[in-house]
Coordinates of N, CA, C and O in Angstrom, one line a residue:
M1492 N 5.6 6.4 -3.7 CA 4.4 5.5 -4.0 C 3.6 5.6 -5.0 O 2.7 6.8 -5.2
K1493 N 3.0 4.7 -5.5 CA 1.8 4.7 -6.5 C 0.4 4.2 -6.0 O 0.9 2.6 -5.6
L1494 N -0.5 4.8 -6.4 CA -1.6 3.8 -5.9 C -2.9 3.6 -7.1 O -2.6 4.6 -7.8
R1495 N -2.8 2.6 -7.2 CA -3.7 2.2 -8.6 C -5.1 1.5 -7.9 O -4.9 0.4 -7.1
L1496 N -6.4 2.3 -8.3 CA -7.5 1.4 -7.8 C -8.4 1.1 -9.1 O -8.3 1.9 -10.2
D1497 N -8.7 -0.1 -9.2 CA -9.4 -0.6 -10.4 C -10.6 -1.9 -10.1 O -9.9 -2.9 -9.7
N1498 N -11.8 -1.5 -10.2 CA -12.7 -2.2 -9.7 C -12.4 -2.6 -8.2 O -12.4 -2.1 -7.2
E1499 N -12.2 -4.1 -8.0 CA -11.9 -4.8 -6.7 C -10.4 -5.2 -6.4 O -10.3 -5.8 -5.8
N1500 N -9.6 -4.1 -7.1 CA -8.1 -4.3 -6.9 C -7.5 -3.1 -6.4 O -7.7 -2.0 -6.8
L1501 N -6.4 -3.3 -5.4 CA -5.8 -2.0 -4.9 C -4.4 -2.4 -5.2 O -4.1 -3.4 -4.5
R1502 N -3.6 -1.3 -5.8 CA -2.3 -2.0 -5.9 C -1.4 -1.1 -5.6 O -1.7 0.3 -6.0
L1503 N -0.3 -0.9 -4.8 CA 0.7 0.0 -4.3 C 1.9 -0.5 -5.1 O 2.2 -1.7 -4.9
R1504 N 2.5 0.6 -5.7 CA 4.0 0.3 -6.4 C 4.7 1.3 -5.7 O 4.6 2.4 -5.7
I1505 N 6.0 1.1 -5.2 CA 6.8 1.7 -4.4 C 8.5 1.5 -5.3 O 8.7 0.7 -5.7
S1506 N 9.0 2.8 -5.0 CA 10.3 2.9 -5.8 C 11.2 2.0 -4.9 O 11.0 1.7 -3.6
P1507 N 12.4 1.5 -5.3 CA 13.3 1.0 -4.6 C 13.7 1.7 -3.1 O 14.0 1.2 -2.1
E1508 N 13.9 2.7 -3.3 CA 14.1 3.9 -2.2 C 13.1 4.0 -1.3 O 13.3 4.0 0.2
E1509 N 11.9 3.5 -1.5 CA 10.8 3.8 -0.5 C 10.6 2.4 -0.1 O 10.3 2.3 1.2
H1510 N 10.9 1.1 -0.6 CA 10.9 0.0 0.0 C 12.1 -0.1 0.9 O 11.8 -0.5 2.3
E1511 N 13.1 0.5 1.0 CA 14.1 0.8 2.0 C 13.7 1.5 3.2 O 13.6 1.1 4.5
T1512 N 12.9 2.5 3.0 CA 12.4 3.5 4.1 C 11.3 2.4 4.8 O 11.5 2.7 5.9
F1513 N 10.7 1.8 4.2 CA 9.4 1.1 4.5 C 9.9 -0.1 5.4 O 9.7 -0.1 6.8
L1514 N 11.0 -0.7 5.1 CA 11.7 -1.6 6.0 C 12.3 -0.8 7.0 O 12.3 -1.7 8.1
K1515 N 13.0 0.0 7.0 CA 13.4 0.9 8.0 C 12.7 1.1 9.3 O 12.6 1.1 10.7
K1516 N 11.4 2.1 8.9 CA 10.5 2.6 9.7 C 9.3 1.9 9.6 O 8.3 2.5 10.9
G1517 N 8.7 0.9 8.8 CA 7.5 0.3 9.1 C 6.6 1.0 8.5 O 5.3 0.7 8.9
L1518 N 6.6 2.3 7.7 CA 5.4 3.0 7.0 C 6.0 3.7 6.0 O 7.1 4.4 5.9
L1519 N 5.2 3.9 5.5 CA 5.1 4.8 3.9 C 3.8 5.5 4.1 O 2.7 4.9 4.0
S1520 N 3.8 6.9 3.3 CA 2.5 7.5 3.2 C 2.5 8.1 2.3 O 3.3 8.8 1.5
L1521 N 1.4 8.8 1.3 CA 1.1 9.6 0.2 C -0.1 10.5 0.4 O -1.2 9.8 1.2
S1522 N -0.2 11.8 0.1 CA -1.3 12.5 0.4 C -1.5 13.3 -0.8 O -0.5 13.9 -1.4
V1523 N -2.7 13.6 -1.2 CA -2.9 14.1 -2.3 C -4.2 15.2 -2.1 O -5.1 14.4 -1.4
R1524 N -4.0 15.9 -2.4 CA -5.1 17.1 -2.2 C -6.0 17.3 -3.5 O -5.2 17.7 -4.5
F1525 N -7.2 17.4 -3.5 CA -8.2 17.6 -4.4 C -8.7 18.6 -4.4 O -9.4 19.2 -5.4
S1526 N -8.5 19.6 -3.5 CA -9.2 21.0 -3.3 C -8.0 22.0 -2.4 O -7.4 21.1 -2.0
P1527 N -8.7 23.2 -2.4 CA -7.9 24.1 -1.6 C -7.8 23.7 -0.3 O -7.3 24.5 0.6
N1528 N -8.8 22.9 0.3 CA -8.9 22.7 1.4 C -8.0 21.8 2.3 O -8.1 20.4 1.7
P1529 N -7.0 22.2 3.0 CA -5.9 20.9 3.3 C -6.5 20.2 4.4 O -5.9 19.3 5.0
A1530 N -7.9 20.4 4.9 CA -8.4 19.3 5.7 C -8.7 18.1 4.9 O -9.3 17.4 5.5
L1531 N -9.0 18.1 3.5 CA -9.4 17.3 2.7 C -8.3 16.3 1.8 O -8.8 16.3 0.6
P1532 N -7.4 15.9 2.2 CA -6.7 15.2 1.2 C -6.8 13.5 1.3 O -7.6 13.4 2.2
L1533 N -6.5 13.2 0.2 CA -6.5 11.5 0.3 C -5.1 11.3 1.0 O -4.3 11.6 0.4
Q1534 N -5.4 10.3 2.0 CA -4.1 9.6 2.5 C -3.9 8.4 2.2 O -5.1 7.6 2.4
C1535 N -2.8 7.8 2.0 CA -2.6 6.4 1.8 C -1.2 6.2 2.5 O -0.3 6.6 2.3
R1536 N -1.7 5.0 3.0 CA -0.4 4.6 4.0 C -0.6 3.2 4.2 O -1.2 2.5 4.1
L1537 N 0.8 2.8 3.8 CA 1.1 1.3 4.0 C 2.1 1.0 5.3 O 3.1 1.7 5.9
H1538 N 1.4 0.2 6.5 CA 1.8 0.2 7.9 C 2.7 -1.7 7.6 O 2.0 -2.4 7.4
R1539 N 3.7 -1.5 8.2 CA 4.4 -2.8 8.8 C 3.6 -3.4 9.8 O 3.7 -2.2 11.3
S1540 N 2.9 -4.6 10.1 CA 2.2 -4.9 11.4 C 2.6 -5.7 12.2 O 2.5 -7.0 11.3
L1541 N 2.6 -5.9 13.4 CA 2.6 -6.9 14.4 C 1.6 -8.0 14.7 O 1.7 -9.1 14.6
D1542 N 0.4 -7.2 14.5 CA -0.8 -7.8 14.9 C -1.7 -8.6 13.7 O -2.8 -9.0 13.9
Q1543 N -1.2 -8.5 12.6 CA -2.0 -8.9 11.3 C -1.3 -10.2 10.8 O 0.2 -10.3 10.9
H1544 N -2.0 -11.0 10.4 CA -1.6 -12.3 9.7 C -1.9 -12.5 8.2 O -1.2 -13.3 7.5
A1545 N -2.5 -11.3 7.7 CA -2.7 -11.3 6.2 C -2.5 -9.8 5.9 O -2.5 -8.9 6.7
I1546 N -2.3 -9.8 4.4 CA -2.4 -8.1 4.1 C -3.7 -7.7 4.1 O -4.8 -8.3 3.8
R1547 N -3.9 -6.5 4.5 CA -5.3 -6.0 4.5 C -5.4 -4.6 4.5 O -4.7 -3.7 4.4
A1548 N -6.8 -4.1 4.2 CA -6.8 -2.8 3.7 C -8.0 -2.2 4.4 O -9.2 -2.8 4.8
D1549 N -8.3 -1.0 5.0 CA -9.1 -0.1 5.4 C -9.4 1.0 4.8 O -8.4 1.8 4.3
F1550 N -10.5 1.8 4.7 CA -10.7 2.8 4.1 C -11.7 3.6 5.3 O -12.9 3.2 5.5
F1551 N -11.3 5.0 5.4 CA -12.3 5.3 6.5 C -11.8 7.0 6.5 O -10.7 7.6 6.6
Q1552 N -13.0 7.9 6.3 CA -13.0 9.3 6.3 C -11.8 9.8 5.2 O -10.6 10.5 5.7
G1553 N -11.5 9.4 3.9 CA -10.5 9.7 3.1 C -9.1 9.2 3.3 O -8.2 9.4 2.9
E1554 N -9.1 8.1 4.3 CA -7.8 7.5 4.4 C -7.6 5.9 4.2 O -8.7 5.3 4.4
I1555 N -6.9 5.7 3.2 CA -6.6 4.2 2.6 C -5.5 3.8 3.9 O -4.0 4.3 3.5
D1556 N -5.7 2.7 4.6 CA -4.5 1.9 5.2 C -4.4 0.5 4.6 O -5.2 0.1 5.0
V1557 N -3.3 0.3 4.3 CA -2.6 -1.0 3.9 C -1.8 -1.8 4.8 O -0.8 -0.9 5.5
Y1558 N -2.3 -2.8 5.4 CA -1.5 -3.5 6.5 C -0.6 -4.7 6.0 O -1.2 -5.6 5.3
L1559 N 0.6 -4.7 6.1 CA 1.6 -5.5 5.6 C 2.1 -6.4 7.0 O 2.8 -5.8 7.8
P1560 N 1.9 -8.0 7.1 CA 2.1 -8.8 8.6 C 3.8 -8.5 8.4 O 4.2 -8.7 7.6
D1561 N 4.2 -8.6 9.6 CA 5.7 -8.3 10.0 C 6.3 -9.5 9.2 O 7.7 -9.5 8.6
A1562 N 5.8 -10.8 9.2 CA 6.6 -12.0 8.6 C 6.6 -11.8 7.1 O 7.8 -12.1 6.5
L1563 N 5.6 -11.3 6.6 CA 5.9 -11.2 5.0 C 6.7 -9.8 4.7 O 7.5 -9.8 3.7
A1564 N 6.7 -8.7 5.4 CA 8.2 -7.7 5.5 C 9.3 -8.3 5.5 O 10.1 -8.0 4.9
E1565 N 9.4 -9.1 6.4 CA 10.9 -9.8 6.7 C 11.0 -10.5 5.1 O 12.2 -10.6 4.8
C1566 N 10.2 -11.2 4.4 CA 10.7 -11.9 3.3 C 10.5 -11.2 2.3 O 11.5 -11.4 1.4
W1567 N 9.9 -9.8 2.2 CA 9.9 -9.0 1.6 C 11.4 -8.1 1.4 O 11.9 -7.8 0.6
A1568 N 12.2 -8.1 2.8 CA 13.3 -7.5 2.8 C 14.3 -8.5 2.0 O 15.4 -7.9 1.4
A1569 N 14.2 -9.9 2.3 CA 15.4 -10.7 1.6 C 15.0 -10.5 0.1 O 16.0 -11.0 -0.6
E1570 N 13.7 -10.6 -0.2 CA 13.4 -10.6 -1.7 C 12.4 -9.6 -2.2 O 11.5 -9.4 -2.4
P1571 N 13.8 -8.3 -2.3 CA 12.6 -7.4 -3.0 C 11.8 -6.9 -4.1 O 11.1 -6.3 -4.5
G1572 N 12.4 -7.8 -5.1 CA 11.5 -8.2 -6.3 C 10.2 -9.0 -6.1 O 9.5 -9.1 -7.1
L1573 N 10.0 -9.8 -5.4 CA 9.2 -10.2 -4.8 C 7.5 -9.5 -4.7 O 7.4 -8.5 -4.2
S1574 N 6.5 -9.7 -5.2 CA 5.0 -9.2 -5.3 C 4.6 -10.0 -4.4 O 4.5 -11.0 -4.2
L1575 N 4.1 -9.0 -3.4 CA 3.0 -9.2 -2.3 C 1.4 -9.3 -2.7 O 1.1 -8.0 -3.3
E1576 N 0.6 -10.3 -2.8 CA -0.3 -10.3 -2.7 C -1.3 -11.0 -1.6 O -1.0 -11.9 -1.2
G1577 N -2.6 -10.2 -1.8 CA -3.3 -10.6 -0.9 C -4.9 -10.7 -1.0 O -5.2 -9.7 -2.0
F1578 N -5.7 -11.2 -0.7 CA -7.4 -11.1 -0.6 C -7.9 -10.5 0.4 O -7.6 -11.5 1.4
Q1579 N -9.0 -10.0 0.3 CA -9.9 -9.6 1.7 C -11.5 -9.8 1.2 O -11.7 -9.0 0.4
Q1580 N -11.9 -10.3 2.1 CA -13.5 -10.5 1.6 C -14.3 -9.4 2.3 O -14.2 -9.4 3.4
N1581 N -15.2 -8.5 1.4 CA -15.8 -7.6 2.1 C -17.2 -7.8 1.6 O -17.6 -7.5 0.5
D1582 N -17.8 -8.2 2.6 CA -19.5 -8.8 2.1 C -19.6 -9.5 1.3 O -19.0 -10.9 1.1
E1583 N -19.8 -9.2 -0.3 CA -20.1 -10.0 -1.1 C -18.6 -9.7 -2.2 O -18.7 -10.6 -3.5
A1584 N -18.1 -8.9 -2.1 CA -16.8 -8.3 -2.9 C -15.7 -9.2 -2.3 O -15.5 -8.9 -0.9
K1585 N -14.6 -9.4 -3.3 CA -13.2 -9.7 -2.8 C -12.5 -8.8 -3.2 O -12.0 -8.6 -4.6
L1586 N -11.8 -8.2 -2.4 CA -10.8 -7.1 -2.9 C -9.2 -7.7 -2.5 O -9.1 -8.6 -2.0
R1587 N -8.9 -7.5 -4.0 CA -7.3 -8.0 -4.4 C -6.6 -6.8 -3.9 O -6.5 -5.8 -4.4
I1588 N -5.7 -6.9 -3.0 CA -4.4 -6.5 -2.6 C -3.2 -6.5 -3.1 O -2.6 -7.5 -3.0
R1589 N -2.4 -6.0 -4.0 CA -1.0 -6.3 -4.5 C 0.0 -4.9 -3.9 O -0.4 -4.0 -4.0
I1590 N 0.9 -5.3 -3.6 CA 2.1 -4.4 -3.2 C 3.6 -5.0 -4.0 O 3.9 -6.1 -3.8
E1591 N 4.1 -4.0 -4.4 CA 5.2 -4.2 -5.3 C 6.3 -3.1 -5.5 O 5.7 -2.0 -5.0
V1592 N 7.5 -3.2 -5.9 CA 8.4 -2.8 -5.8 C 8.7 -2.5 -7.2 O 8.9 -3.6 -8.0
D1593 N 8.7 -1.1 -7.7 CA 9.1 -0.7 -9.1 C 10.3 -0.6 -9.6 O 11.2 0.3 -9.1
G1594 N 11.0 -1.4 -10.1 CA 12.5 -1.5 -10.2 C 12.8 -0.6 -11.3 O 14.1 0.0 -11.2
A1595 N 11.8 -0.3 -12.2 CA 12.1 0.4 -13.4 C 11.4 1.7 -13.3 O 10.8 2.5 -14.1
C1596 N 11.2 2.5 -11.9 CA 10.6 3.7 -11.4 C 10.9 5.0 -11.8 O 12.3 5.2 -12.0
R1597 N 10.2 5.5 -13.0 CA 10.4 6.8 -13.4 C 9.6 7.7 -13.1 O 8.2 7.6 -13.4
H1598 N 9.9 8.8 -12.1 CA 8.8 9.9 -11.6 C 8.4 10.8 -12.8 O 7.2 11.3 -12.6
D1599 N 9.3 11.7 -13.1 CA 8.9 12.6 -14.0 C 8.6 12.0 -15.6 O 9.5 12.5 -16.0
R1600 N 7.4 11.6 -15.8 CA 7.2 11.0 -17.3 C 6.1 12.2 -17.9 O 5.7 13.2 -17.6

């Protein structure tokens, strides 16, 4: 899973294999350590959610959680090439959240 943050944009790109894993398990996670302290990694998780009606993201104590409603996950299962996008109003800023499958994913560049 690749995470890209740019201004008020959050984008997750996942490989076709991660897409299959997400559809089966309902969860993908990424962890990046910026220091030797194992208690301080940046965590990013994509969750399949039964109680959400729109794509949503939260950030708390170094953890980014992105929630994908179950109905959208079902559509995504049928059309993996589909890019999913949602907007979340946060006070005066609007966060754009995009989730897509990277068909030409190359890990070791």
